[in-house]
């Protein structure tokens, strides 16, 4: 309605109000209001009332907002569209697509609007139909086909045709008894007419296909929880969840002055609602009904065990809506949907689902296609599968318990075993010289990576799910695979400086190793936990963990583990300031590593010796150790770290030129190794050299470049970070951005 928009603009400008201010006052987006003002977007009563209040129009704006979807009937056509909601927000793209279909040429006459339960499909279709009602002088009819209606049987095509014919001037006389006869009569009655037919809540293409007229001037809109891919000639328009601004606007539109005042709390609430319109509407209704503070309701939603129960207002329920879709599935699809609840809350690769399902080749793919078509899972072009957060909670609460405990445990064991083998294969490519425990699970037949770069890319994409599998293994008492998976993931977590998941997974792994009574495994996990504490700056805890690891290794007579624990303990002591003790311990472990031929560990010990000697001002010895570490380094990242070590030794000795040259070399090597952490560290060192040489502009440039990386350079463990603080005065360390 262009006159409404023009009047809103006139009054807004006269009041000196910006579009941004009006958007905040009426709880609609600025972009949507711009379209309203330009006559390019629909106006519902809720928006009209809000604008009328915000602009003090005393009802004049509301009077302009006559619903165009209730036009005077032409030629006796029935307009049976349901009432429009005054809380309709967003959906500009979907409305534009439907408008093109309804008002465009006759070669595209059917639109299938599909989405998960609660996505607001019917609201979108009714809004689009009302906007286009004037283009259908012979009527706009709306039928609920009861595809997913509790307690109401599915409407058959024949019964649907009979109901349509009763509204199309077909009297109470005899009509064909068979479906084909009814369809023929229906198509004949629509000949020469221009009508819009809306079929809501459709179960399948088979149910609705006989109801689609052949008349070119007619249009059909279909809503369904299924994608209905068998309707080849239709335009398929998905209805996703809302954008976050639209979800907030919906919450505030319904809750009104009872909506949460705190924007952060409101955003958290719609986030826990998964941006699903039904969930947001129920949440808003809880505020209207009273009895809940915003923070208390937010906390109820934040608890996964009470989230679905909170999204139930007595008449509407997210869980009940999902149940209608779930209960319509055949047994094999219900089983797979339930098993998906075992997978961590992260996208699942197709090969992981194959392992989880334990079915014949191709069968899991087939079932996932059906679940995808039903909008119970989403699947991308590569086959990765993901569940909406609320659907996952539904699967955990309702679908998974229907599967026998023994079958659930077997499925978890298959997924965990596959994951351990896949992570081990990636680790072998990324760090071929690293120690890994002996595994009892076969190498997967299909991997999505073939080289070190691919393996690292895979780990970066998959690590949240991989960490979740550690917890899955612990929960199902798969103790050996639990600690093995955590142990193998440690190298990746160290490389990427992911301390929180490193510590979290290893704490669960420690419980598993101790429960299994495996002293050697317990020692390995304790040692890894100690390294995580060192890297995150908790040196006292690190020393305690490494000492506990030594006791475990001694008890299991694991000489290799005992050497590793002593090496790790030496590093913790070095960072704690006891360079002399660290020097003694590292000298001992270096000899053991040389005897065992463990070259990478030799390189690490040599770097430690170089740092210890530098701390004791024994710079010639430090340079010898650092040079040897550089010459023996086998991995690109180890080479970068060894050159950085050499640069630090030169810096400590006051050899600025040599230090600058080595830091520059280390920065290039870190870039080639793909390590942002080591590159940022080298750049920080270059800044320190520049500052020490009296070049503050160059120093500031290098420091700024180091700070741009998403890493934390902690002065507890990095000499470069300590020197940076000394050179710049009291300041915070370079932190992750």
XYZ file of C-alpha atoms in Angstrom:
737
model
C 0.000 0.000 0.000
C 2.097 2.902 -1.291
C -0.065 5.606 0.360
C 0.677 4.162 3.819
C 4.420 4.111 3.183
C 4.465 7.618 1.796
C 2.550 8.928 4.809
C 4.923 7.155 7.217
C 7.888 8.804 5.502
C 6.230 12.237 5.565
C 5.374 12.028 9.256
C 8.776 10.584 10.185
C 10.663 13.332 8.384
C 8.389 16.020 9.813
C 9.163 14.701 13.288
C 12.910 14.727 12.542
C 13.099 10.984 13.190
C 15.637 8.793 11.383
C 14.676 5.472 9.848
C 16.973 3.801 12.383
C 15.111 5.451 15.271
C 11.743 4.410 13.876
C 12.978 0.832 13.409
C 14.020 0.727 17.076
C 10.656 2.142 18.169
C 8.488 -0.316 16.223
C 10.790 -3.377 16.478
C 11.053 -3.932 12.727
C 14.257 -3.864 10.723
C 15.439 -0.679 9.041
C 15.583 -2.457 5.671
C 11.993 -3.653 5.959
C 10.727 -0.176 6.904
C 12.570 1.284 3.919
C 10.653 -1.094 1.662
C 7.384 -0.149 3.377
C 8.054 3.532 2.800
C 8.727 2.848 -0.858
C 5.602 0.723 -1.290
C 7.612 -2.472 -1.841
C 6.635 -4.447 1.256
C 3.428 -5.594 2.873
C 1.944 -3.856 5.896
C 0.200 -5.862 8.577
C -1.949 -4.450 11.325
C 0.753 -4.903 13.977
C 3.207 -2.741 12.031
C 0.519 -0.157 11.275
C -0.398 0.125 14.962
C 3.262 0.407 15.989
C 3.956 3.145 13.417
C 0.790 4.960 14.418
C 1.910 5.024 18.055
C 5.539 5.919 17.301
C 4.534 8.826 15.039
C 1.578 9.981 17.192
C -0.767 9.695 14.199
C -3.882 9.211 16.369
C -5.245 6.422 14.207
C -4.737 8.111 10.850
C -1.927 5.771 9.790
C -3.903 2.762 10.979
C -6.820 3.847 8.850
C -4.606 3.764 5.764
C -3.602 0.165 6.497
C -6.697 -1.429 5.011
C -5.875 -5.096 4.443
C -5.503 -5.555 0.677
C -6.023 -9.250 1.162
C -9.717 -8.775 1.879
C -10.827 -7.192 -1.398
C -14.405 -7.019 -2.449
C -15.106 -10.275 -4.165
C -15.247 -10.141 -7.895
C -17.568 -12.303 -9.924
C -18.710 -14.085 -6.802
C -15.278 -15.654 -6.153
C -14.758 -17.080 -2.683
C -11.804 -15.720 -0.699
C -11.321 -18.300 2.026
C -7.828 -17.423 3.175
C -7.192 -17.628 6.935
C -6.678 -14.576 9.077
C -3.313 -12.921 8.631
C -1.010 -12.697 11.645
C -0.146 -9.216 12.812
C 3.237 -10.488 14.044
C 4.597 -11.427 10.648
C 8.264 -10.383 10.319
C 10.988 -10.860 7.748
C 10.625 -13.378 4.902
C 11.183 -10.758 2.204
C 12.996 -13.220 -0.082
C 10.291 -15.875 0.228
C 7.489 -13.355 -0.393
C 9.297 -11.996 -3.438
C 9.678 -15.501 -4.885
C 6.013 -16.287 -4.281
C 4.910 -12.963 -5.748
C 6.818 -13.749 -8.935
C 5.140 -17.135 -9.137
C 1.620 -15.837 -8.448
C 1.735 -12.849 -10.772
C 4.111 -14.205 -13.409
C 3.448 -16.058 -16.680
C 1.638 -19.371 -16.692
C 4.621 -21.654 -17.336
C 5.240 -21.866 -13.574
C 1.999 -22.429 -11.718
C 2.781 -24.465 -8.588
C 4.864 -23.470 -5.597
C 5.971 -25.892 -2.880
C 6.853 -24.047 0.330
C 8.684 -26.488 2.582
C 10.534 -26.401 5.878
C 10.893 -28.042 9.266
C 8.005 -28.155 11.718
C 7.457 -24.728 13.252
C 9.282 -22.764 10.535
C 6.203 -20.662 9.719
C 5.421 -22.054 6.265
C 1.672 -21.428 6.502
C 2.175 -17.830 7.632
C 4.423 -17.165 4.642
C 1.967 -18.670 2.162
C -1.067 -16.890 3.645
C 0.802 -13.570 3.563
C 1.799 -14.092 -0.075
C -1.714 -15.209 -1.044
C -3.324 -12.170 0.574
C -0.943 -9.827 -1.188
C -1.844 -11.392 -4.554
C -5.572 -12.016 -3.909
C -6.634 -9.207 -6.246
C -5.032 -11.106 -9.139
C -7.508 -14.002 -8.728
C -11.040 -12.694 -9.364
C -12.547 -16.177 -9.267
C -11.437 -16.834 -5.712
C -8.723 -17.927 -3.329
C -9.379 -21.232 -1.573
C -7.521 -22.682 1.406
C -7.541 -26.371 2.356
C -5.762 -28.162 5.201
C -4.930 -31.657 3.926
C -4.041 -32.840 7.469
C -0.660 -34.253 6.531
C 0.509 -33.853 10.129
C -2.550 -33.090 12.258
C -2.863 -34.885 15.591
C -6.018 -36.974 15.872
C -7.218 -36.162 12.359
C -6.868 -38.676 9.515
C -4.946 -37.772 6.388
C -7.238 -36.196 3.772
C -7.310 -38.499 0.761
C -7.103 -37.086 -2.779
C -10.675 -38.231 -3.505
C -12.070 -36.518 -0.418
C -10.075 -33.397 -1.263
C -11.567 -33.346 -4.751
C -15.099 -33.726 -3.358
C -14.593 -30.768 -1.025
C -13.210 -28.649 -3.855
C -16.131 -29.523 -6.141
C -18.672 -28.523 -3.499
C -17.181 -25.014 -3.597
C -17.164 -24.882 -7.401
C -20.919 -24.820 -8.119
C -21.234 -28.594 -8.178
C -24.502 -29.323 -6.374
C -25.564 -32.232 -4.287
C -26.294 -34.331 -7.348
C -24.335 -37.378 -8.336
C -20.606 -37.000 -8.842
C -18.133 -39.629 -10.035
C -17.239 -42.190 -7.404
C -13.708 -42.810 -8.590
C -10.716 -40.499 -8.199
C -10.070 -40.136 -11.926
C -13.674 -39.100 -12.538
C -13.548 -36.562 -9.725
C -10.291 -35.134 -11.054
C -11.712 -34.775 -14.559
C -14.790 -32.960 -13.264
C -12.630 -30.712 -11.094
C -10.382 -29.725 -13.984
C -13.445 -29.069 -16.161
C -14.983 -26.750 -13.555
C -11.807 -24.660 -13.403
C -11.621 -24.204 -17.170
C -11.455 -20.503 -17.969
C -11.203 -19.466 -14.327
C -8.405 -17.631 -12.548
C -8.191 -19.043 -9.045
C -5.599 -19.488 -6.338
C -5.639 -22.785 -4.440
C -3.667 -23.112 -1.215
C -3.102 -26.651 0.022
C -1.673 -26.550 3.510
C -0.080 -29.333 5.563
C 0.534 -31.737 2.679
C 2.085 -35.126 3.467
C 3.228 -36.263 0.009
C 3.208 -35.500 -3.684
C 0.836 -38.417 -4.163
C -1.709 -36.773 -1.864
C -1.772 -33.417 -3.643
C -1.014 -34.179 -7.296
C -4.667 -34.964 -8.285
C -5.734 -31.601 -6.807
C -3.517 -29.531 -9.115
C -5.646 -28.024 -11.910
C -4.571 -27.958 -15.526
C -5.805 -24.406 -16.149
C -2.892 -22.114 -17.056
C -4.402 -19.090 -15.319
C -4.733 -20.865 -11.953
C -2.019 -20.990 -9.304
C -1.361 -23.501 -6.529
C 0.605 -22.998 -3.325
C 1.518 -26.039 -1.239
C 3.005 -26.129 2.256
C 4.689 -29.255 3.505
C 7.190 -30.516 6.035
C 8.568 -32.604 3.185
C 10.477 -31.253 0.218
C 8.142 -33.102 -2.189
C 10.856 -33.537 -4.856
C 8.468 -35.684 -6.946
C 6.561 -32.528 -7.948
C 8.971 -31.844 -10.798
C 7.070 -28.946 -12.367
C 6.753 -26.953 -9.161
C 8.978 -24.205 -7.878
C 10.406 -25.357 -4.542
C 10.846 -22.567 -1.993
C 12.480 -23.515 1.332
C 11.514 -21.665 4.509
C 14.542 -21.673 6.838
C 14.674 -20.473 10.416
C 14.595 -16.712 10.935
C 17.575 -14.415 10.888
C 18.584 -13.295 14.369
C 17.241 -9.712 13.886
C 13.921 -11.079 12.585
C 13.656 -13.527 15.500
C 14.258 -10.687 17.960
C 11.649 -8.574 16.169
C 9.139 -11.431 16.423
C 9.837 -11.872 20.146
C 9.351 -8.165 20.822
C 6.312 -7.871 18.554
C 4.434 -10.587 20.473
C 5.727 -9.928 23.987
C 5.316 -6.163 23.646
C 6.246 -4.267 26.801
C 6.871 -7.565 28.596
C 9.737 -8.488 26.276
C 13.222 -8.701 27.833
C 14.754 -5.253 28.168
C 18.309 -6.572 28.023
C 19.254 -7.066 24.363
C 21.868 -9.682 25.247
C 19.363 -11.767 27.204
C 16.792 -11.455 24.408
C 19.382 -12.570 21.852
C 20.302 -15.553 24.030
C 16.634 -16.552 24.311
C 16.014 -16.551 20.552
C 19.341 -18.347 20.125
C 18.219 -21.132 22.467
C 14.982 -21.206 20.456
C 17.130 -22.055 17.446
C 15.603 -19.011 15.641
C 12.577 -21.261 14.987
C 9.405 -19.122 14.706
C 7.215 -21.558 16.662
C 9.732 -21.672 19.502
C 10.118 -17.877 19.541
C 6.328 -17.421 19.582
C 5.984 -19.809 22.526
C 8.803 -18.051 24.376
C 7.117 -14.675 23.808
C 3.798 -16.108 24.999
C 5.439 -17.167 28.259
C 6.363 -13.530 28.913
C 2.845 -12.350 28.034
C 1.371 -14.893 30.463
C 3.740 -13.727 33.208
C 5.519 -15.658 35.914
C 8.972 -15.576 34.336
C 11.825 -13.121 34.494
C 13.910 -12.874 31.343
C 17.030 -14.281 32.991
C 15.190 -17.166 34.671
C 13.540 -18.176 31.406
C 16.876 -17.783 29.594
C 18.489 -20.125 32.110
C 15.678 -22.663 31.686
C 16.279 -22.662 27.936
C 20.053 -22.828 28.364
C 19.694 -26.129 30.236
C 19.447 -28.769 27.514
C 17.487 -31.072 29.807
C 14.656 -28.529 30.263
C 14.740 -26.663 26.952
C 11.959 -28.563 25.190
C 9.747 -28.524 28.281
C 10.124 -24.737 28.457
C 8.957 -24.413 24.845
C 5.431 -25.560 25.634
C 2.649 -23.084 26.460
C -0.031 -25.662 27.114
C -1.537 -25.462 23.637
C 1.558 -25.316 21.463
C 4.648 -27.434 21.909
C 7.841 -27.676 19.893
C 8.290 -31.293 20.962
C 4.723 -32.167 19.938
C 5.236 -30.546 16.541
C 8.409 -32.566 15.976
C 6.712 -35.735 17.192
C 4.192 -35.575 14.337
C 7.037 -35.671 11.810
C 8.936 -38.364 13.695
C 5.947 -40.648 14.184
C 5.205 -40.582 10.451
C 8.589 -42.203 9.706
C 9.008 -45.906 8.965
C 10.995 -47.950 11.484
C 14.354 -47.852 9.668
C 14.297 -44.056 9.412
C 13.254 -43.702 13.051
C 16.200 -45.891 14.060
C 18.750 -43.835 12.150
C 17.271 -40.554 13.397
C 17.610 -41.839 16.955
C 21.191 -42.988 16.412
C 22.131 -39.550 15.089
C 21.570 -38.279 18.633
C 24.723 -40.183 19.611
C 26.881 -38.112 17.278
C 28.316 -34.961 18.877
C 26.543 -31.686 18.129
C 28.591 -30.932 15.026
C 28.219 -31.704 11.312
C 28.688 -35.435 10.711
C 30.556 -36.777 7.699
C 28.834 -39.404 5.564
C 31.491 -42.000 6.489
C 30.860 -41.357 10.184
C 27.130 -41.903 9.689
C 27.911 -45.140 7.831
C 29.927 -46.326 10.818
C 27.263 -45.235 13.275
C 24.426 -46.911 11.368
C 26.222 -50.202 10.668
C 24.177 -50.820 7.509
C 24.962 -52.201 4.079
C 26.753 -49.895 1.636
C 24.442 -47.152 0.386
C 21.610 -47.888 2.829
C 22.481 -45.085 5.259
C 22.610 -42.703 2.287
C 19.118 -43.722 1.274
C 17.718 -43.236 4.752
C 19.471 -39.874 5.153
C 17.894 -38.715 1.894
C 14.463 -39.489 3.322
C 15.234 -37.713 6.616
C 16.562 -34.754 4.644
C 13.396 -34.673 2.530
C 11.358 -34.669 5.756
C 13.378 -31.706 7.132
C 14.490 -33.747 10.130
C 18.142 -33.382 9.128
C 19.961 -31.076 6.758
C 22.498 -32.414 4.309
C 24.999 -30.473 2.208
C 26.369 -31.290 -1.235
C 29.312 -33.205 0.291
C 26.975 -35.426 2.307
C 27.657 -33.845 5.717
C 24.646 -34.160 8.015
C 23.505 -31.749 10.706
C 20.547 -31.581 13.093
C 18.891 -28.357 14.203
C 19.617 -27.867 17.934
C 15.995 -28.408 18.964
C 15.648 -31.468 16.752
C 18.784 -32.873 18.368
C 17.274 -32.373 21.807
C 14.106 -34.093 20.585
C 16.131 -37.009 19.218
C 18.012 -37.378 22.514
C 14.849 -37.169 24.603
C 12.416 -39.208 22.495
C 14.016 -41.086 19.592
C 17.203 -42.487 21.124
C 15.478 -44.159 24.099
C 13.389 -46.237 21.659
C 16.581 -48.049 20.610
C 17.757 -50.936 22.786
C 20.722 -50.130 25.043
C 22.873 -52.869 23.515
C 22.283 -51.470 20.026
C 23.067 -47.936 21.178
C 26.350 -49.100 22.719
C 27.275 -51.050 19.571
C 26.582 -47.989 17.411
C 28.667 -45.784 19.710
C 31.505 -48.317 19.554
C 31.429 -48.316 15.748
C 31.507 -44.518 15.582
C 34.268 -44.218 18.175
C 36.397 -46.900 16.490
C 36.009 -45.243 13.101
C 36.912 -41.850 14.581
C 40.043 -43.146 16.336
C 41.264 -44.716 13.093
C 40.481 -41.618 11.012
C 42.226 -39.271 13.468
C 45.245 -41.576 13.628
C 45.469 -41.619 9.824
C 45.350 -37.808 9.729
C 47.969 -37.552 12.472
C 50.300 -39.902 10.583
C 50.156 -37.620 7.555
C 50.524 -34.389 9.542
C 53.246 -35.618 11.935
C 54.686 -38.893 10.633
C 57.473 -39.076 13.233
C 55.277 -38.759 16.299
C 54.627 -41.636 18.699
C 51.111 -43.089 18.636
C 49.752 -45.952 20.743
C 49.028 -49.243 19.029
C 45.422 -49.314 17.805
C 42.997 -52.196 17.442
C 40.674 -50.561 14.887
C 41.134 -50.905 11.099
C 42.075 -47.965 8.921
C 38.930 -46.521 7.276
C 38.433 -47.526 3.648
C 37.477 -43.976 2.641
C 39.201 -40.818 3.889
C 38.576 -37.235 2.791
C 42.303 -36.341 2.819
C 45.372 -37.685 1.053
C 48.261 -35.529 2.281
C 49.417 -33.517 5.282
C 47.699 -30.296 4.203
C 44.446 -32.129 3.618
C 44.726 -33.915 6.963
C 45.239 -30.629 8.816
C 42.343 -28.999 6.961
C 40.150 -31.947 7.914
C 41.159 -31.695 11.572
C 40.480 -27.956 11.615
C 37.003 -28.514 10.201
C 36.138 -31.533 12.322
C 37.812 -30.999 15.703
C 34.659 -29.986 17.679
C 32.998 -33.244 16.660
C 36.191 -35.234 17.282
C 36.435 -33.808 20.803
C 32.794 -34.752 21.314
C 33.571 -38.351 20.356
C 36.094 -38.509 23.228
C 33.225 -37.729 25.603
C 30.947 -40.201 23.815
C 33.561 -42.920 24.325
C 33.843 -42.071 28.016
C 30.063 -42.050 28.475
C 29.799 -45.535 26.936
C 32.772 -46.896 28.915
C 34.876 -47.393 25.786
C 37.893 -46.603 27.906
C 40.760 -47.681 25.651
C 39.500 -45.806 22.620
C 38.644 -42.795 24.784
C 42.200 -42.204 26.007
C 43.732 -43.182 22.643
C 41.638 -40.624 20.753
C 42.447 -37.861 23.225
C 46.152 -38.738 23.124
C 46.286 -38.596 19.310
C 44.333 -35.309 19.181
C 46.900 -33.665 21.469
C 49.310 -32.920 18.610
C 46.630 -31.031 16.697
C 45.459 -29.133 19.782
C 49.069 -28.138 20.519
C 49.646 -26.971 16.964
C 46.445 -24.886 16.918
C 46.834 -23.707 20.553
C 43.383 -25.060 21.432
C 43.897 -25.387 25.161
C 40.282 -25.666 26.335
C 39.381 -28.754 24.246
C 42.855 -30.190 24.912
C 42.304 -30.053 28.685
C 38.617 -31.033 28.496
C 39.239 -34.156 26.403
C 42.222 -35.207 28.486
C 40.340 -34.923 31.750
C 37.745 -37.363 30.400
C 40.548 -39.533 29.018
C 42.255 -39.539 32.418
C 39.054 -40.836 34.013
C 38.881 -43.545 31.340
C 42.516 -44.629 31.718
C 42.193 -44.782 35.505
C 38.904 -46.711 35.244
C 40.626 -49.213 32.956
C 43.467 -49.602 35.456
C 46.044 -48.852 32.723
C 49.029 -47.180 34.437
C 50.923 -46.517 31.218
C 47.898 -44.879 29.581
C 47.261 -42.867 32.740
C 50.859 -41.647 32.635
C 50.583 -40.618 28.970
C 47.397 -38.625 29.586
C 48.803 -37.000 32.740
C 51.887 -35.986 30.783
C 49.758 -34.467 28.018
C 47.665 -32.611 30.593
C 50.839 -31.244 32.117
C 51.938 -29.934 28.707
C 48.560 -28.224 28.295
C 48.989 -26.566 31.696
C 52.490 -25.400 30.712
C 51.218 -23.871 27.475
C 48.329 -22.163 29.260
C 50.613 -20.784 31.990
C 49.684 -22.959 34.988
C 53.214 -24.117 35.805
C 52.629 -25.371 39.349
C 49.828 -27.677 38.189
C 52.002 -28.790 35.268
C 54.823 -29.861 37.603
C 52.393 -31.865 39.751
C 50.922 -33.613 36.699
C 54.330 -34.496 35.254
C 55.467 -35.876 38.597
C 52.314 -38.016 38.792
C 53.021 -39.219 35.247
C 56.526 -40.310 36.262
C 55.079 -42.369 39.104
C 52.635 -44.084 36.729
C 55.348 -44.858 34.187
C 57.592 -46.243 36.907
C 54.767 -48.456 38.122
C 54.147 -49.792 34.607
C 57.885 -50.068 33.814
C 57.336 -47.882 30.763
C 60.830 -46.510 30.079
C 59.740 -44.532 27.035
C 56.971 -42.828 28.993
C 59.288 -42.158 31.942
C 61.733 -40.367 29.643
C 58.947 -38.265 28.114
C 57.641 -37.332 31.567
C 61.114 -36.237 32.698
C 61.498 -34.153 29.545
C 58.131 -32.488 30.096
C 58.933 -31.876 33.767
C 62.203 -30.214 32.725
C 60.349 -27.803 30.438
C 57.905 -26.923 33.224
C 60.821 -26.230 35.575
C 62.517 -24.121 32.907
C 59.436 -21.943 32.497
C 59.098 -21.709 36.281
C 62.578 -20.182 36.425
C 64.667 -23.176 37.533
C 66.984 -23.245 34.510
C 69.763 -25.185 36.275
C 67.467 -28.112 37.194
C 65.972 -28.052 33.723
C 69.459 -28.172 32.195
C 70.350 -31.286 34.221
C 67.109 -33.106 33.349
C 67.269 -32.199 29.634
C 70.875 -33.347 29.419
C 69.789 -36.732 30.756
C 66.798 -37.101 28.454
C 68.807 -35.978 25.427
C 71.134 -38.938 25.879
C 68.170 -41.305 26.216
C 66.493 -39.895 23.099
C 69.731 -40.205 21.110
C 70.127 -43.839 22.185
C 66.522 -44.617 21.207
C 66.861 -42.874 17.820
C 63.901 -40.585 18.563
C 65.045 -37.710 16.355
C 62.092 -35.406 16.841
C 62.389 -35.685 20.600
C 66.133 -35.009 20.247
C 65.240 -31.758 18.458
C 62.820 -30.771 21.222
C 65.365 -31.543 23.949
C 68.043 -29.531 22.124
C 65.741 -26.514 21.972
C 65.097 -26.852 25.694
C 68.820 -27.013 26.382
C 69.376 -23.902 24.268
C 66.737 -21.981 26.238
C 68.138 -23.214 29.571
C 71.718 -22.245 28.638
C 70.549 -18.824 27.432
C 68.738 -18.286 30.747
C 72.054 -19.059 32.494
C 73.921 -16.659 30.138
C 75.824 -19.583 28.580
C 75.231 -18.295 25.069
C 77.938 -20.186 23.127
C 76.527 -23.510 24.386
C 73.003 -22.294 23.682
C 73.919 -21.503 20.050
C 75.417 -24.977 19.590
C 72.243 -26.667 20.838
C 69.967 -24.429 18.745
C 72.084 -24.960 15.612
C 71.930 -28.734 16.049
C 68.170 -28.608 16.591
C 67.845 -26.643 13.365
C 69.951 -29.135 11.428
C 67.967 -32.170 12.673
C 64.428 -30.764 12.398
C 62.248 -33.041 10.250
C 58.935 -31.135 10.165
C 58.443 -27.589 8.821
C 56.976 -26.377 12.108
C 59.897 -27.870 14.060
C 62.314 -26.091 11.739
C 60.517 -22.781 12.318
C 60.588 -23.313 16.108
C 64.296 -24.223 16.043
C 65.216 -21.092 14.057
C 63.123 -18.972 16.455
C 65.057 -20.590 19.319
C 68.339 -19.626 17.645
C 67.051 -16.071 17.146
C 66.180 -15.861 20.851
C 69.678 -16.950 21.812
C 71.196 -14.218 19.603
C 68.761 -11.685 21.073
C 69.728 -12.636 24.627
C 73.393 -12.268 23.731
C 72.749 -8.784 22.319
C 73.541 -9.808 18.736
C 70.722 -7.719 17.218
C 71.693 -8.219 13.585
C 71.896 -12.026 13.874
C 68.692 -12.105 15.924
C 66.828 -10.036 13.328
C 68.048 -12.213 10.474
C 66.972 -15.422 12.254
C 63.574 -14.052 13.287
C 62.920 -13.018 9.677
C 63.870 -16.528 8.536
C 61.627 -18.052 11.227
C 58.673 -15.907 10.118
C 58.999 -17.195 6.551
C 59.362 -20.802 7.713
C 56.309 -20.474 9.981
C 54.329 -19.142 7.053
C 55.342 -22.156 4.957
C 54.443 -24.472 7.855
C 51.019 -22.843 8.182
C 51.599 -21.897 11.828
C 50.093 -18.527 12.765
C 51.416 -18.928 16.295
C 55.053 -19.328 15.255
C 54.787 -16.520 12.711
C 53.301 -14.158 15.302
C 56.054 -15.154 17.717
C 58.765 -14.424 15.138
C 57.178 -11.062 14.296
C 57.065 -10.174 17.972
C 60.770 -11.015 18.137
C 61.469 -8.774 15.128
C 59.679 -5.948 16.910
C 61.775 -6.519 20.007
C 64.975 -6.398 17.923
C 63.867 -3.169 16.234
C 63.029 -1.575 19.596
C 66.357 -2.657 21.070
C 68.160 -1.106 18.085
C 66.338 2.206 18.572
C 63.807 1.952 15.740
C 60.399 2.432 17.439
C 58.478 2.817 14.153
C 59.654 -0.558 12.836
C 59.037 -2.100 16.258
C 55.458 -0.824 16.331
C 54.866 -2.140 12.804
C 56.104 -5.651 13.650
C 54.205 -5.747 16.949
C 50.996 -4.662 15.248
C 51.398 -7.382 12.625
C 51.953 -9.968 15.380
C 48.863 -8.758 17.244
C 46.750 -9.216 14.105
C 47.041 -13.002 14.361
C 44.393 -14.905 16.333
C 46.832 -16.310 18.873
C 47.871 -15.681 22.463
C 51.579 -15.100 23.071
C 51.966 -15.713 26.790
C 54.984 -14.230 28.625
C 54.939 -17.168 31.037
C 56.282 -19.474 28.329
C 57.627 -17.137 25.634
C 60.764 -15.057 26.092
C 59.705 -12.856 23.179
C 56.480 -11.935 24.993
C 58.386 -11.163 28.217
C 60.831 -8.937 26.349
C 57.939 -7.172 24.650
C 56.499 -6.306 28.073
C 59.879 -5.080 29.305
C 60.347 -2.909 26.217
C 56.849 -1.399 26.289
C 56.293 -1.111 30.032
C 53.293 -2.550 31.930
C 50.934 -3.961 29.316
C 48.947 -7.030 28.563
C 50.454 -9.809 26.478
C 49.544 -10.193 22.850
C 46.167 -11.918 23.038
C 43.920 -13.944 20.765
C 41.528 -11.696 18.865
